[in-house]
Amino acid sequence: MSPVDIFRLLSLAAIWGASFLFMRIIAPVIGTLPTAFFRVSIAATGLLVILGLMRISWDFKGKLKTVMLLGVINSGIPATLYSVAAQVLPAGYSAIFNATTPLMGVLIGGLFFHEKLTTAKLGGVFLGLFGVGILTRAGPVAFDMQLLMGAVACLLATTCYGFAGFLARRWLDQAGGLDSRLSALGSMLGATLFLLPLFGYSVISQPPASWGGWSVWLSLLGLGLACTAFAYILYFRLLSSIGPVKSMTVTFMIPPFGVLWGALFLDEPLSMAHIYGGVLIGAALWLVLKPAVVKPLKMAEQ
């Protein structure tokens, strides 16, 4: 990868690591569907303003409906699932479970999209899972039913990400290289429309006991604008430049940031398990990202 793409990957990891901090603040107060809906709707509004100020031509090349459907898979459903997890898991733990995305990407790519399953890639993702297991079992939070429910929600979200990465490359490449900013906007509009009726029903049937104070709404702005609107522009740009599998390895770098932000701002406990698991996840990242060695062909003797 180029230095610019490496910088984008690290920036995206830091920003998405902060998203788990914000969701941990918001979801226990206003609930699952309001958190997910406000996240994507604020992101869509922010992108509309940004693209308007930048005078971007809104040429979706006939793929607006496709990009909106992608937004349901890549944003609407995962945002809801992670909001479920945020009610029971520390921010650092949700970020750690999010690291299973490359495993899903490699397996889904091999099973459904004809991607080559190399030994290094498979070894890398399973080593990463082993690191996640150490963090989960030996970490400071007890392994119980709540942790299990949160973990299942996170794993379902990463499965959506795994499919969405390959669908984005297939559908958007067919659009002739759709602008990453338009991809992000269409994705957020699709997620917002998907969640709107669910949000409306939840507010009518079971309104939140509280809509929170200034800290909740500032967190919503950070979650929607920085961690979603801006982050998805970076993400779609990475998809087009380095491909879905390498883009999804950003999730290996999110756990250190998620744990760091949770410890700094929410006083979440740390343990040596974070270090052990982090080293394994770093090694897994190297295995998945390292280029394949191509052996030169020997010329036949004359």
PDB file of C-alpha atoms in Angstrom:
ATOM      1  CA  MET A   1       0.000   0.000   0.000  1.00  0.00           C
ATOM      2  CA  SER A   2       1.065   3.584  -0.591  1.00  0.00           C
ATOM      3  CA  PRO A   3       1.902   5.826   2.411  1.00  0.00           C
ATOM      4  CA  VAL A   4      -1.296   7.783   1.744  1.00  0.00           C
ATOM      5  CA  ASP A   5      -3.424   4.621   1.948  1.00  0.00           C
ATOM      6  CA  ILE A   6      -1.645   3.551   5.158  1.00  0.00           C
ATOM      7  CA  PHE A   7      -2.395   6.975   6.666  1.00  0.00           C
ATOM      8  CA  ARG A   8      -6.050   6.686   5.603  1.00  0.00           C
ATOM      9  CA  LEU A   9      -6.236   3.203   7.144  1.00  0.00           C
ATOM     10  CA  LEU A  10      -4.806   4.394  10.486  1.00  0.00           C
ATOM     11  CA  SER A  11      -7.053   7.473  10.529  1.00  0.00           C
ATOM     12  CA  LEU A  12     -10.114   5.345   9.844  1.00  0.00           C
ATOM     13  CA  ALA A  13      -9.150   2.964  12.665  1.00  0.00           C
ATOM     14  CA  ALA A  14      -8.831   5.834  15.163  1.00  0.00           C
ATOM     15  CA  ILE A  15     -12.149   7.383  14.084  1.00  0.00           C
ATOM     16  CA  TRP A  16     -14.090   4.124  14.096  1.00  0.00           C
ATOM     17  CA  GLY A  17     -12.508   3.214  17.429  1.00  0.00           C
ATOM     18  CA  ALA A  18     -14.115   6.374  18.826  1.00  0.00           C
ATOM     19  CA  SER A  19     -17.522   5.306  17.486  1.00  0.00           C
ATOM     20  CA  PHE A  20     -17.746   2.561  20.127  1.00  0.00           C
ATOM     21  CA  LEU A  21     -17.049   5.144  22.824  1.00  0.00           C
ATOM     22  CA  PHE A  22     -19.877   7.337  21.550  1.00  0.00           C
ATOM     23  CA  MET A  23     -22.331   4.426  21.234  1.00  0.00           C
ATOM     24  CA  ARG A  24     -21.531   3.318  24.780  1.00  0.00           C
ATOM     25  CA  ILE A  25     -22.517   6.802  25.979  1.00  0.00           C
ATOM     26  CA  ILE A  26     -25.655   7.074  23.831  1.00  0.00           C
ATOM     27  CA  ALA A  27     -27.339   3.649  23.549  1.00  0.00           C
ATOM     28  CA  PRO A  28     -27.938   2.942  27.278  1.00  0.00           C
ATOM     29  CA  VAL A  29     -29.731   6.319  27.523  1.00  0.00           C
ATOM     30  CA  ILE A  30     -31.943   6.585  24.415  1.00  0.00           C
ATOM     31  CA  GLY A  31     -32.044   2.965  23.242  1.00  0.00           C
ATOM     32  CA  THR A  32     -31.029   0.873  20.250  1.00  0.00           C
ATOM     33  CA  LEU A  33     -33.093   2.134  17.313  1.00  0.00           C
ATOM     34  CA  PRO A  34     -32.886   5.850  18.198  1.00  0.00           C
ATOM     35  CA  THR A  35     -29.087   5.537  18.436  1.00  0.00           C
ATOM     36  CA  ALA A  36     -28.827   3.786  15.070  1.00  0.00           C
ATOM     37  CA  PHE A  37     -31.305   6.111  13.346  1.00  0.00           C
ATOM     38  CA  PHE A  38     -29.751   9.350  14.585  1.00  0.00           C
ATOM     39  CA  ARG A  39     -26.302   8.051  13.680  1.00  0.00           C
ATOM     40  CA  VAL A  40     -27.112   7.485   9.999  1.00  0.00           C
ATOM     41  CA  SER A  41     -29.522  10.419   9.604  1.00  0.00           C
ATOM     42  CA  ILE A  42     -27.016  12.904  11.064  1.00  0.00           C
ATOM     43  CA  ALA A  43     -24.368  11.403   8.794  1.00  0.00           C
ATOM     44  CA  ALA A  44     -26.643  11.777   5.751  1.00  0.00           C
ATOM     45  CA  THR A  45     -27.395  15.397   6.649  1.00  0.00           C
ATOM     46  CA  GLY A  46     -23.710  16.151   7.136  1.00  0.00           C
ATOM     47  CA  LEU A  47     -22.810  14.599   3.790  1.00  0.00           C
ATOM     48  CA  LEU A  48     -25.534  16.561   2.025  1.00  0.00           C
ATOM     49  CA  VAL A  49     -24.060  19.780   3.423  1.00  0.00           C
ATOM     50  CA  ILE A  50     -20.456  18.786   2.639  1.00  0.00           C
ATOM     51  CA  LEU A  51     -21.215  17.780  -0.945  1.00  0.00           C
ATOM     52  CA  GLY A  52     -23.279  20.928  -1.425  1.00  0.00           C
ATOM     53  CA  LEU A  53     -20.452  23.180  -0.228  1.00  0.00           C
ATOM     54  CA  MET A  54     -17.950  21.289  -2.389  1.00  0.00           C
ATOM     55  CA  ARG A  55     -20.295  21.582  -5.392  1.00  0.00           C
ATOM     56  CA  ILE A  56     -19.981  17.894  -6.155  1.00  0.00           C
ATOM     57  CA  SER A  57     -21.923  16.774  -9.204  1.00  0.00           C
ATOM     58  CA  TRP A  58     -24.617  14.342  -8.053  1.00  0.00           C
ATOM     59  CA  ASP A  59     -24.047  11.848 -10.839  1.00  0.00           C
ATOM     60  CA  PHE A  60     -24.747   8.396  -9.388  1.00  0.00           C
ATOM     61  CA  LYS A  61     -24.406   6.860 -12.878  1.00  0.00           C
ATOM     62  CA  GLY A  62     -27.731   5.109 -12.522  1.00  0.00           C
ATOM     63  CA  LYS A  63     -26.625   3.343  -9.326  1.00  0.00           C
ATOM     64  CA  LEU A  64     -28.414   5.362  -6.628  1.00  0.00           C
ATOM     65  CA  LYS A  65     -30.793   2.519  -5.692  1.00  0.00           C
ATOM     66  CA  THR A  66     -27.887   0.067  -5.666  1.00  0.00           C
ATOM     67  CA  VAL A  67     -25.815   2.279  -3.377  1.00  0.00           C
ATOM     68  CA  MET A  68     -28.803   2.798  -1.075  1.00  0.00           C
ATOM     69  CA  LEU A  69     -29.289  -0.972  -0.823  1.00  0.00           C
ATOM     70  CA  LEU A  70     -25.596  -1.282  -0.034  1.00  0.00           C
ATOM     71  CA  GLY A  71     -26.163   1.278   2.734  1.00  0.00           C
ATOM     72  CA  VAL A  72     -28.764  -0.976   4.358  1.00  0.00           C
ATOM     73  CA  ILE A  73     -26.272  -3.873   4.418  1.00  0.00           C
ATOM     74  CA  ASN A  74     -23.173  -1.855   5.300  1.00  0.00           C
ATOM     75  CA  SER A  75     -24.672   0.786   7.613  1.00  0.00           C
ATOM     76  CA  GLY A  76     -28.308   0.389   8.638  1.00  0.00           C
ATOM     77  CA  ILE A  77     -28.204  -3.187   9.950  1.00  0.00           C
ATOM     78  CA  PRO A  78     -24.704  -2.995  11.537  1.00  0.00           C
ATOM     79  CA  ALA A  79     -25.495   0.343  13.206  1.00  0.00           C
ATOM     80  CA  THR A  80     -28.516  -1.295  14.856  1.00  0.00           C
ATOM     81  CA  LEU A  81     -26.585  -4.383  15.924  1.00  0.00           C
ATOM     82  CA  TYR A  82     -23.725  -2.381  17.416  1.00  0.00           C
ATOM     83  CA  SER A  83     -26.241  -0.227  19.284  1.00  0.00           C
ATOM     84  CA  VAL A  84     -27.595  -3.445  20.806  1.00  0.00           C
ATOM     85  CA  ALA A  85     -24.069  -4.447  21.823  1.00  0.00           C
ATOM     86  CA  ALA A  86     -23.328  -0.985  23.246  1.00  0.00           C
ATOM     87  CA  GLN A  87     -26.007  -1.467  25.887  1.00  0.00           C
ATOM     88  CA  VAL A  88     -24.233  -4.472  27.406  1.00  0.00           C
ATOM     89  CA  LEU A  89     -20.560  -4.333  26.354  1.00  0.00           C
ATOM     90  CA  PRO A  90     -17.763  -1.886  27.179  1.00  0.00           C
ATOM     91  CA  ALA A  91     -16.633   0.218  24.223  1.00  0.00           C
ATOM     92  CA  GLY A  92     -13.301  -1.628  24.070  1.00  0.00           C
ATOM     93  CA  TYR A  93     -14.998  -5.008  23.848  1.00  0.00           C
ATOM     94  CA  SER A  94     -17.248  -3.994  20.932  1.00  0.00           C
ATOM     95  CA  ALA A  95     -14.163  -2.721  19.125  1.00  0.00           C
ATOM     96  CA  ILE A  96     -12.404  -6.025  19.808  1.00  0.00           C
ATOM     97  CA  PHE A  97     -15.274  -8.137  18.463  1.00  0.00           C
ATOM     98  CA  ASN A  98     -15.324  -5.872  15.425  1.00  0.00           C
ATOM     99  CA  ALA A  99     -11.891  -7.319  14.566  1.00  0.00           C
ATOM    100  CA  THR A 100     -13.600 -10.461  13.228  1.00  0.00           C
ATOM    101  CA  THR A 101     -14.557  -8.532  10.058  1.00  0.00           C
ATOM    102  CA  PRO A 102     -11.460  -9.642   8.066  1.00  0.00           C
ATOM    103  CA  LEU A 103     -12.230 -13.277   8.912  1.00  0.00           C
ATOM    104  CA  MET A 104     -15.713 -12.821   7.512  1.00  0.00           C
ATOM    105  CA  GLY A 105     -14.282 -11.014   4.507  1.00  0.00           C
ATOM    106  CA  VAL A 106     -11.760 -13.744   3.699  1.00  0.00           C
ATOM    107  CA  LEU A 107     -14.276 -16.570   4.140  1.00  0.00           C
ATOM    108  CA  ILE A 108     -17.088 -14.818   2.270  1.00  0.00           C
ATOM    109  CA  GLY A 109     -14.663 -13.828  -0.487  1.00  0.00           C
ATOM    110  CA  GLY A 110     -13.505 -17.422  -0.912  1.00  0.00           C
ATOM    111  CA  LEU A 111     -16.991 -18.933  -0.742  1.00  0.00           C
ATOM    112  CA  PHE A 112     -18.990 -16.450  -2.807  1.00  0.00           C
ATOM    113  CA  PHE A 113     -16.665 -14.112  -4.728  1.00  0.00           C
ATOM    114  CA  HIS A 114     -13.884 -16.388  -6.048  1.00  0.00           C
ATOM    115  CA  GLU A 115     -11.169 -14.772  -3.905  1.00  0.00           C
ATOM    116  CA  LYS A 116      -8.053 -16.876  -3.395  1.00  0.00           C
ATOM    117  CA  LEU A 117      -7.785 -18.244   0.151  1.00  0.00           C
ATOM    118  CA  THR A 118      -4.028 -18.221   0.755  1.00  0.00           C
ATOM    119  CA  THR A 119      -2.423 -19.900   3.736  1.00  0.00           C
ATOM    120  CA  ALA A 120      -1.160 -16.532   4.993  1.00  0.00           C
ATOM    121  CA  LYS A 121      -4.627 -14.945   4.899  1.00  0.00           C
ATOM    122  CA  LEU A 122      -6.292 -17.860   6.659  1.00  0.00           C
ATOM    123  CA  GLY A 123      -3.504 -18.070   9.216  1.00  0.00           C
ATOM    124  CA  GLY A 124      -3.706 -14.328   9.796  1.00  0.00           C
ATOM    125  CA  VAL A 125      -7.423 -14.165  10.434  1.00  0.00           C
ATOM    126  CA  PHE A 126      -7.394 -17.178  12.760  1.00  0.00           C
ATOM    127  CA  LEU A 127      -4.446 -15.729  14.653  1.00  0.00           C
ATOM    128  CA  GLY A 128      -6.447 -12.519  14.960  1.00  0.00           C
ATOM    129  CA  LEU A 129      -9.404 -14.464  16.311  1.00  0.00           C
ATOM    130  CA  PHE A 130      -7.123 -16.131  18.833  1.00  0.00           C
ATOM    131  CA  GLY A 131      -6.056 -12.663  19.984  1.00  0.00           C
ATOM    132  CA  VAL A 132      -9.709 -11.637  20.253  1.00  0.00           C
ATOM    133  CA  GLY A 133     -10.378 -14.805  22.292  1.00  0.00           C
ATOM    134  CA  ILE A 134      -7.615 -13.951  24.743  1.00  0.00           C
ATOM    135  CA  LEU A 135      -8.991 -10.459  25.187  1.00  0.00           C
ATOM    136  CA  THR A 136     -12.487 -11.823  25.724  1.00  0.00           C
ATOM    137  CA  ARG A 137     -11.770 -14.710  28.084  1.00  0.00           C
ATOM    138  CA  ALA A 138      -8.892 -13.203  30.060  1.00  0.00           C
ATOM    139  CA  GLY A 139     -10.048  -9.586  30.016  1.00  0.00           C
ATOM    140  CA  PRO A 140     -11.519  -7.653  32.942  1.00  0.00           C
ATOM    141  CA  VAL A 141     -15.188  -8.307  32.013  1.00  0.00           C
ATOM    142  CA  ALA A 142     -16.748 -11.595  33.129  1.00  0.00           C
ATOM    143  CA  PHE A 143     -17.873 -14.040  30.447  1.00  0.00           C
ATOM    144  CA  ASP A 144     -21.659 -14.256  30.912  1.00  0.00           C
ATOM    145  CA  MET A 145     -24.910 -14.225  28.938  1.00  0.00           C
ATOM    146  CA  GLN A 146     -24.838 -10.468  28.424  1.00  0.00           C
ATOM    147  CA  LEU A 147     -21.352 -10.626  26.951  1.00  0.00           C
ATOM    148  CA  LEU A 148     -22.490 -13.509  24.729  1.00  0.00           C
ATOM    149  CA  MET A 149     -25.515 -11.559  23.463  1.00  0.00           C
ATOM    150  CA  GLY A 150     -23.347  -8.555  22.708  1.00  0.00           C
ATOM    151  CA  ALA A 151     -20.804 -10.760  20.950  1.00  0.00           C
ATOM    152  CA  VAL A 152     -23.478 -12.333  18.725  1.00  0.00           C
ATOM    153  CA  ALA A 153     -24.744  -8.882  17.742  1.00  0.00           C
ATOM    154  CA  CYS A 154     -21.192  -7.804  16.844  1.00  0.00           C
ATOM    155  CA  LEU A 155     -20.547 -10.976  14.816  1.00  0.00           C
ATOM    156  CA  LEU A 156     -23.745 -10.492  12.820  1.00  0.00           C
ATOM    157  CA  ALA A 157     -22.640  -6.919  12.111  1.00  0.00           C
ATOM    158  CA  THR A 158     -19.234  -8.064  10.885  1.00  0.00           C
ATOM    159  CA  THR A 159     -20.918 -10.608   8.609  1.00  0.00           C
ATOM    160  CA  CYS A 160     -22.805  -7.706   7.013  1.00  0.00           C
ATOM    161  CA  TYR A 161     -19.520  -5.844   6.584  1.00  0.00           C
ATOM    162  CA  GLY A 162     -17.951  -8.898   4.978  1.00  0.00           C
ATOM    163  CA  PHE A 163     -20.650  -9.116   2.321  1.00  0.00           C
ATOM    164  CA  ALA A 164     -20.858  -5.351   1.831  1.00  0.00           C
ATOM    165  CA  GLY A 165     -17.160  -4.964   1.055  1.00  0.00           C
ATOM    166  CA  PHE A 166     -17.344  -7.339  -1.913  1.00  0.00           C
ATOM    167  CA  LEU A 167     -20.737  -6.106  -3.069  1.00  0.00           C
ATOM    168  CA  ALA A 168     -19.413  -2.535  -3.053  1.00  0.00           C
ATOM    169  CA  ARG A 169     -16.499  -3.467  -5.294  1.00  0.00           C
ATOM    170  CA  ARG A 170     -18.712  -5.443  -7.677  1.00  0.00           C
ATOM    171  CA  TRP A 171     -21.598  -2.979  -7.875  1.00  0.00           C
ATOM    172  CA  LEU A 172     -19.631   0.259  -7.768  1.00  0.00           C
ATOM    173  CA  ASP A 173     -16.916  -0.837 -10.198  1.00  0.00           C
ATOM    174  CA  GLN A 174     -19.715  -1.571 -12.644  1.00  0.00           C
ATOM    175  CA  ALA A 175     -20.750   2.048 -12.183  1.00  0.00           C
ATOM    176  CA  GLY A 176     -17.405   3.078 -13.691  1.00  0.00           C
ATOM    177  CA  GLY A 177     -15.734   4.156 -10.464  1.00  0.00           C
ATOM    178  CA  LEU A 178     -18.385   6.033  -8.469  1.00  0.00           C
ATOM    179  CA  ASP A 179     -17.076   8.983  -6.431  1.00  0.00           C
ATOM    180  CA  SER A 180     -16.434   7.799  -2.860  1.00  0.00           C
ATOM    181  CA  ARG A 181     -18.300  10.826  -1.489  1.00  0.00           C
ATOM    182  CA  LEU A 182     -21.406   9.920  -3.489  1.00  0.00           C
ATOM    183  CA  SER A 183     -21.076   6.299  -2.388  1.00  0.00           C
ATOM    184  CA  ALA A 184     -21.028   7.428   1.235  1.00  0.00           C
ATOM    185  CA  LEU A 185     -24.017   9.746   0.754  1.00  0.00           C
ATOM    186  CA  GLY A 186     -26.129   7.134  -1.032  1.00  0.00           C
ATOM    187  CA  SER A 187     -25.220   4.585   1.625  1.00  0.00           C
ATOM    188  CA  MET A 188     -26.343   6.863   4.459  1.00  0.00           C
ATOM    189  CA  LEU A 189     -29.573   7.818   2.657  1.00  0.00           C
ATOM    190  CA  GLY A 190     -30.417   4.145   2.196  1.00  0.00           C
ATOM    191  CA  ALA A 191     -29.679   3.354   5.843  1.00  0.00           C
ATOM    192  CA  THR A 192     -31.771   6.332   7.000  1.00  0.00           C
ATOM    193  CA  LEU A 193     -34.793   5.310   4.920  1.00  0.00           C
ATOM    194  CA  PHE A 194     -34.448   1.728   6.150  1.00  0.00           C
ATOM    195  CA  LEU A 195     -34.347   2.752   9.825  1.00  0.00           C
ATOM    196  CA  LEU A 196     -36.947   5.549   9.679  1.00  0.00           C
ATOM    197  CA  PRO A 197     -40.090   3.350  10.048  1.00  0.00           C
ATOM    198  CA  LEU A 198     -38.399   1.185  12.685  1.00  0.00           C
ATOM    199  CA  PHE A 199     -37.388   4.282  14.633  1.00  0.00           C
ATOM    200  CA  GLY A 200     -40.911   5.741  14.369  1.00  0.00           C
ATOM    201  CA  TYR A 201     -42.494   2.512  15.607  1.00  0.00           C
ATOM    202  CA  SER A 202     -40.073   2.230  18.531  1.00  0.00           C
ATOM    203  CA  VAL A 203     -40.712   5.815  19.651  1.00  0.00           C
ATOM    204  CA  ILE A 204     -44.488   5.317  19.535  1.00  0.00           C
ATOM    205  CA  SER A 205     -44.571   1.869  21.127  1.00  0.00           C
ATOM    206  CA  GLN A 206     -41.791   2.269  23.686  1.00  0.00           C
ATOM    207  CA  PRO A 207     -40.375   5.809  23.916  1.00  0.00           C
ATOM    208  CA  PRO A 208     -37.063   6.256  25.770  1.00  0.00           C
ATOM    209  CA  ALA A 209     -37.309   7.173  29.432  1.00  0.00           C
ATOM    210  CA  SER A 210     -34.921  10.040  28.661  1.00  0.00           C
ATOM    211  CA  TRP A 211     -33.538  11.714  25.544  1.00  0.00           C
ATOM    212  CA  GLY A 212     -30.349  12.539  27.405  1.00  0.00           C
ATOM    213  CA  GLY A 213     -28.471  15.782  27.973  1.00  0.00           C
ATOM    214  CA  TRP A 214     -25.803  17.730  26.126  1.00  0.00           C
ATOM    215  CA  SER A 215     -23.209  14.940  26.450  1.00  0.00           C
ATOM    216  CA  VAL A 216     -25.500  12.481  24.642  1.00  0.00           C
ATOM    217  CA  TRP A 217     -26.258  14.880  21.796  1.00  0.00           C
ATOM    218  CA  LEU A 218     -22.648  15.974  21.398  1.00  0.00           C
ATOM    219  CA  SER A 219     -21.762  12.279  21.236  1.00  0.00           C
ATOM    220  CA  LEU A 220     -24.453  11.803  18.572  1.00  0.00           C
ATOM    221  CA  LEU A 221     -22.939  14.612  16.510  1.00  0.00           C
ATOM    222  CA  GLY A 222     -19.493  13.050  16.841  1.00  0.00           C
ATOM    223  CA  LEU A 223     -20.882   9.616  15.969  1.00  0.00           C
ATOM    224  CA  GLY A 224     -22.862  10.839  12.972  1.00  0.00           C
ATOM    225  CA  LEU A 225     -20.501  13.417  11.466  1.00  0.00           C
ATOM    226  CA  ALA A 226     -16.970  12.219  12.276  1.00  0.00           C
ATOM    227  CA  CYS A 227     -17.384   8.478  12.839  1.00  0.00           C
ATOM    228  CA  THR A 228     -19.909   7.890  10.073  1.00  0.00           C
ATOM    229  CA  ALA A 229     -20.077  10.645   7.421  1.00  0.00           C
ATOM    230  CA  PHE A 230     -16.359  11.414   7.210  1.00  0.00           C
ATOM    231  CA  ALA A 231     -15.323   7.826   8.013  1.00  0.00           C
ATOM    232  CA  TYR A 232     -17.391   6.341   5.188  1.00  0.00           C
ATOM    233  CA  ILE A 233     -15.828   8.727   2.675  1.00  0.00           C
ATOM    234  CA  LEU A 234     -12.452   7.339   3.780  1.00  0.00           C
ATOM    235  CA  TYR A 235     -13.748   3.765   3.700  1.00  0.00           C
ATOM    236  CA  PHE A 236     -15.153   3.885   0.167  1.00  0.00           C
ATOM    237  CA  ARG A 237     -11.953   5.580  -1.008  1.00  0.00           C
ATOM    238  CA  LEU A 238      -9.944   2.707   0.467  1.00  0.00           C
ATOM    239  CA  LEU A 239     -12.235   0.123  -1.134  1.00  0.00           C
ATOM    240  CA  SER A 240     -11.542   1.578  -4.556  1.00  0.00           C
ATOM    241  CA  SER A 241      -7.767   1.864  -4.040  1.00  0.00           C
ATOM    242  CA  ILE A 242      -6.734  -1.254  -2.077  1.00  0.00           C
ATOM    243  CA  GLY A 243      -9.736  -3.618  -2.361  1.00  0.00           C
ATOM    244  CA  PRO A 244     -12.198  -5.062   0.172  1.00  0.00           C
ATOM    245  CA  VAL A 245     -10.015  -7.551   2.078  1.00  0.00           C
ATOM    246  CA  LYS A 246      -7.218  -5.092   2.843  1.00  0.00           C
ATOM    247  CA  SER A 247      -9.781  -2.369   3.628  1.00  0.00           C
ATOM    248  CA  MET A 248     -11.516  -4.653   6.115  1.00  0.00           C
ATOM    249  CA  THR A 249      -8.231  -5.218   7.969  1.00  0.00           C
ATOM    250  CA  VAL A 250      -8.806  -1.747   9.421  1.00  0.00           C
ATOM    251  CA  THR A 251     -10.829  -3.643  12.016  1.00  0.00           C
ATOM    252  CA  PHE A 252      -7.613  -5.249  13.325  1.00  0.00           C
ATOM    253  CA  MET A 253      -6.398  -1.742  14.195  1.00  0.00           C
ATOM    254  CA  ILE A 254      -9.659  -0.531  15.721  1.00  0.00           C
ATOM    255  CA  PRO A 255      -9.393  -2.532  19.013  1.00  0.00           C
ATOM    256  CA  PRO A 256      -6.324  -0.655  20.373  1.00  0.00           C
ATOM    257  CA  PHE A 257      -8.044   2.655  19.667  1.00  0.00           C
ATOM    258  CA  GLY A 258     -11.385   1.472  21.052  1.00  0.00           C
ATOM    259  CA  VAL A 259      -9.744   0.205  24.247  1.00  0.00           C
ATOM    260  CA  LEU A 260      -7.681   3.410  24.546  1.00  0.00           C
ATOM    261  CA  TRP A 261     -10.645   5.771  24.144  1.00  0.00           C
ATOM    262  CA  GLY A 262     -12.751   3.686  26.565  1.00  0.00           C
ATOM    263  CA  ALA A 263      -9.997   3.738  29.185  1.00  0.00           C
ATOM    264  CA  LEU A 264      -9.319   7.467  28.797  1.00  0.00           C
ATOM    265  CA  PHE A 265     -12.890   8.760  28.700  1.00  0.00           C
ATOM    266  CA  LEU A 266     -15.053   6.068  30.353  1.00  0.00           C
ATOM    267  CA  ASP A 267     -12.549   4.662  32.873  1.00  0.00           C
ATOM    268  CA  GLU A 268     -12.965   1.160  31.440  1.00  0.00           C
ATOM    269  CA  PRO A 269     -10.521  -1.262  33.080  1.00  0.00           C
ATOM    270  CA  LEU A 270      -7.386  -2.525  31.353  1.00  0.00           C
ATOM    271  CA  SER A 271      -5.495  -5.787  31.838  1.00  0.00           C
ATOM    272  CA  MET A 272      -2.441  -7.611  30.480  1.00  0.00           C
ATOM    273  CA  ALA A 273      -4.858  -9.516  28.237  1.00  0.00           C
ATOM    274  CA  HIS A 274      -5.174  -6.354  26.154  1.00  0.00           C
ATOM    275  CA  ILE A 275      -1.421  -6.408  25.486  1.00  0.00           C
ATOM    276  CA  TYR A 276      -1.247 -10.135  24.698  1.00  0.00           C
ATOM    277  CA  GLY A 277      -4.264  -9.986  22.417  1.00  0.00           C
ATOM    278  CA  GLY A 278      -3.030  -6.791  20.775  1.00  0.00           C
ATOM    279  CA  VAL A 279       0.313  -8.374  19.842  1.00  0.00           C
ATOM    280  CA  LEU A 280      -1.473 -11.345  18.247  1.00  0.00           C
ATOM    281  CA  ILE A 281      -3.834  -9.061  16.357  1.00  0.00           C
ATOM    282  CA  GLY A 282      -0.858  -7.049  15.087  1.00  0.00           C
ATOM    283  CA  ALA A 283       0.813 -10.225  13.819  1.00  0.00           C
ATOM    284  CA  ALA A 284      -2.452 -11.263  12.174  1.00  0.00           C
ATOM    285  CA  LEU A 285      -2.682  -7.888  10.444  1.00  0.00           C
ATOM    286  CA  TRP A 286       0.804  -8.378   8.979  1.00  0.00           C
ATOM    287  CA  LEU A 287      -0.084 -11.837   7.644  1.00  0.00           C
ATOM    288  CA  VAL A 288      -3.235 -10.589   5.933  1.00  0.00           C
ATOM    289  CA  LEU A 289      -1.651  -7.447   4.471  1.00  0.00           C
ATOM    290  CA  LYS A 290       1.722  -8.779   3.363  1.00  0.00           C
ATOM    291  CA  PRO A 291       2.063  -9.176  -0.404  1.00  0.00           C
ATOM    292  CA  ALA A 292       2.175 -12.653  -1.877  1.00  0.00           C
ATOM    293  CA  VAL A 293       5.556 -13.875  -3.055  1.00  0.00           C
ATOM    294  CA  VAL A 294       5.512 -14.584  -6.758  1.00  0.00           C
ATOM    295  CA  LYS A 295       8.144 -17.092  -7.874  1.00  0.00           C
ATOM    296  CA  PRO A 296       9.669 -16.358 -11.285  1.00  0.00           C
ATOM    297  CA  LEU A 297       9.209 -18.970 -13.989  1.00  0.00           C
ATOM    298  CA  LYS A 298      12.348 -20.756 -15.142  1.00  0.00           C
ATOM    299  CA  MET A 299      13.133 -20.431 -18.814  1.00  0.00           C
ATOM    300  CA  ALA A 300      13.374 -23.697 -20.677  1.00  0.00           C
ATOM    301  CA  GLU A 301      16.891 -24.654 -21.695  1.00  0.00           C
ATOM    302  CA  GLN A 302      17.677 -24.046 -25.339  1.00  0.00           C
TER     303      GLN A 302
END
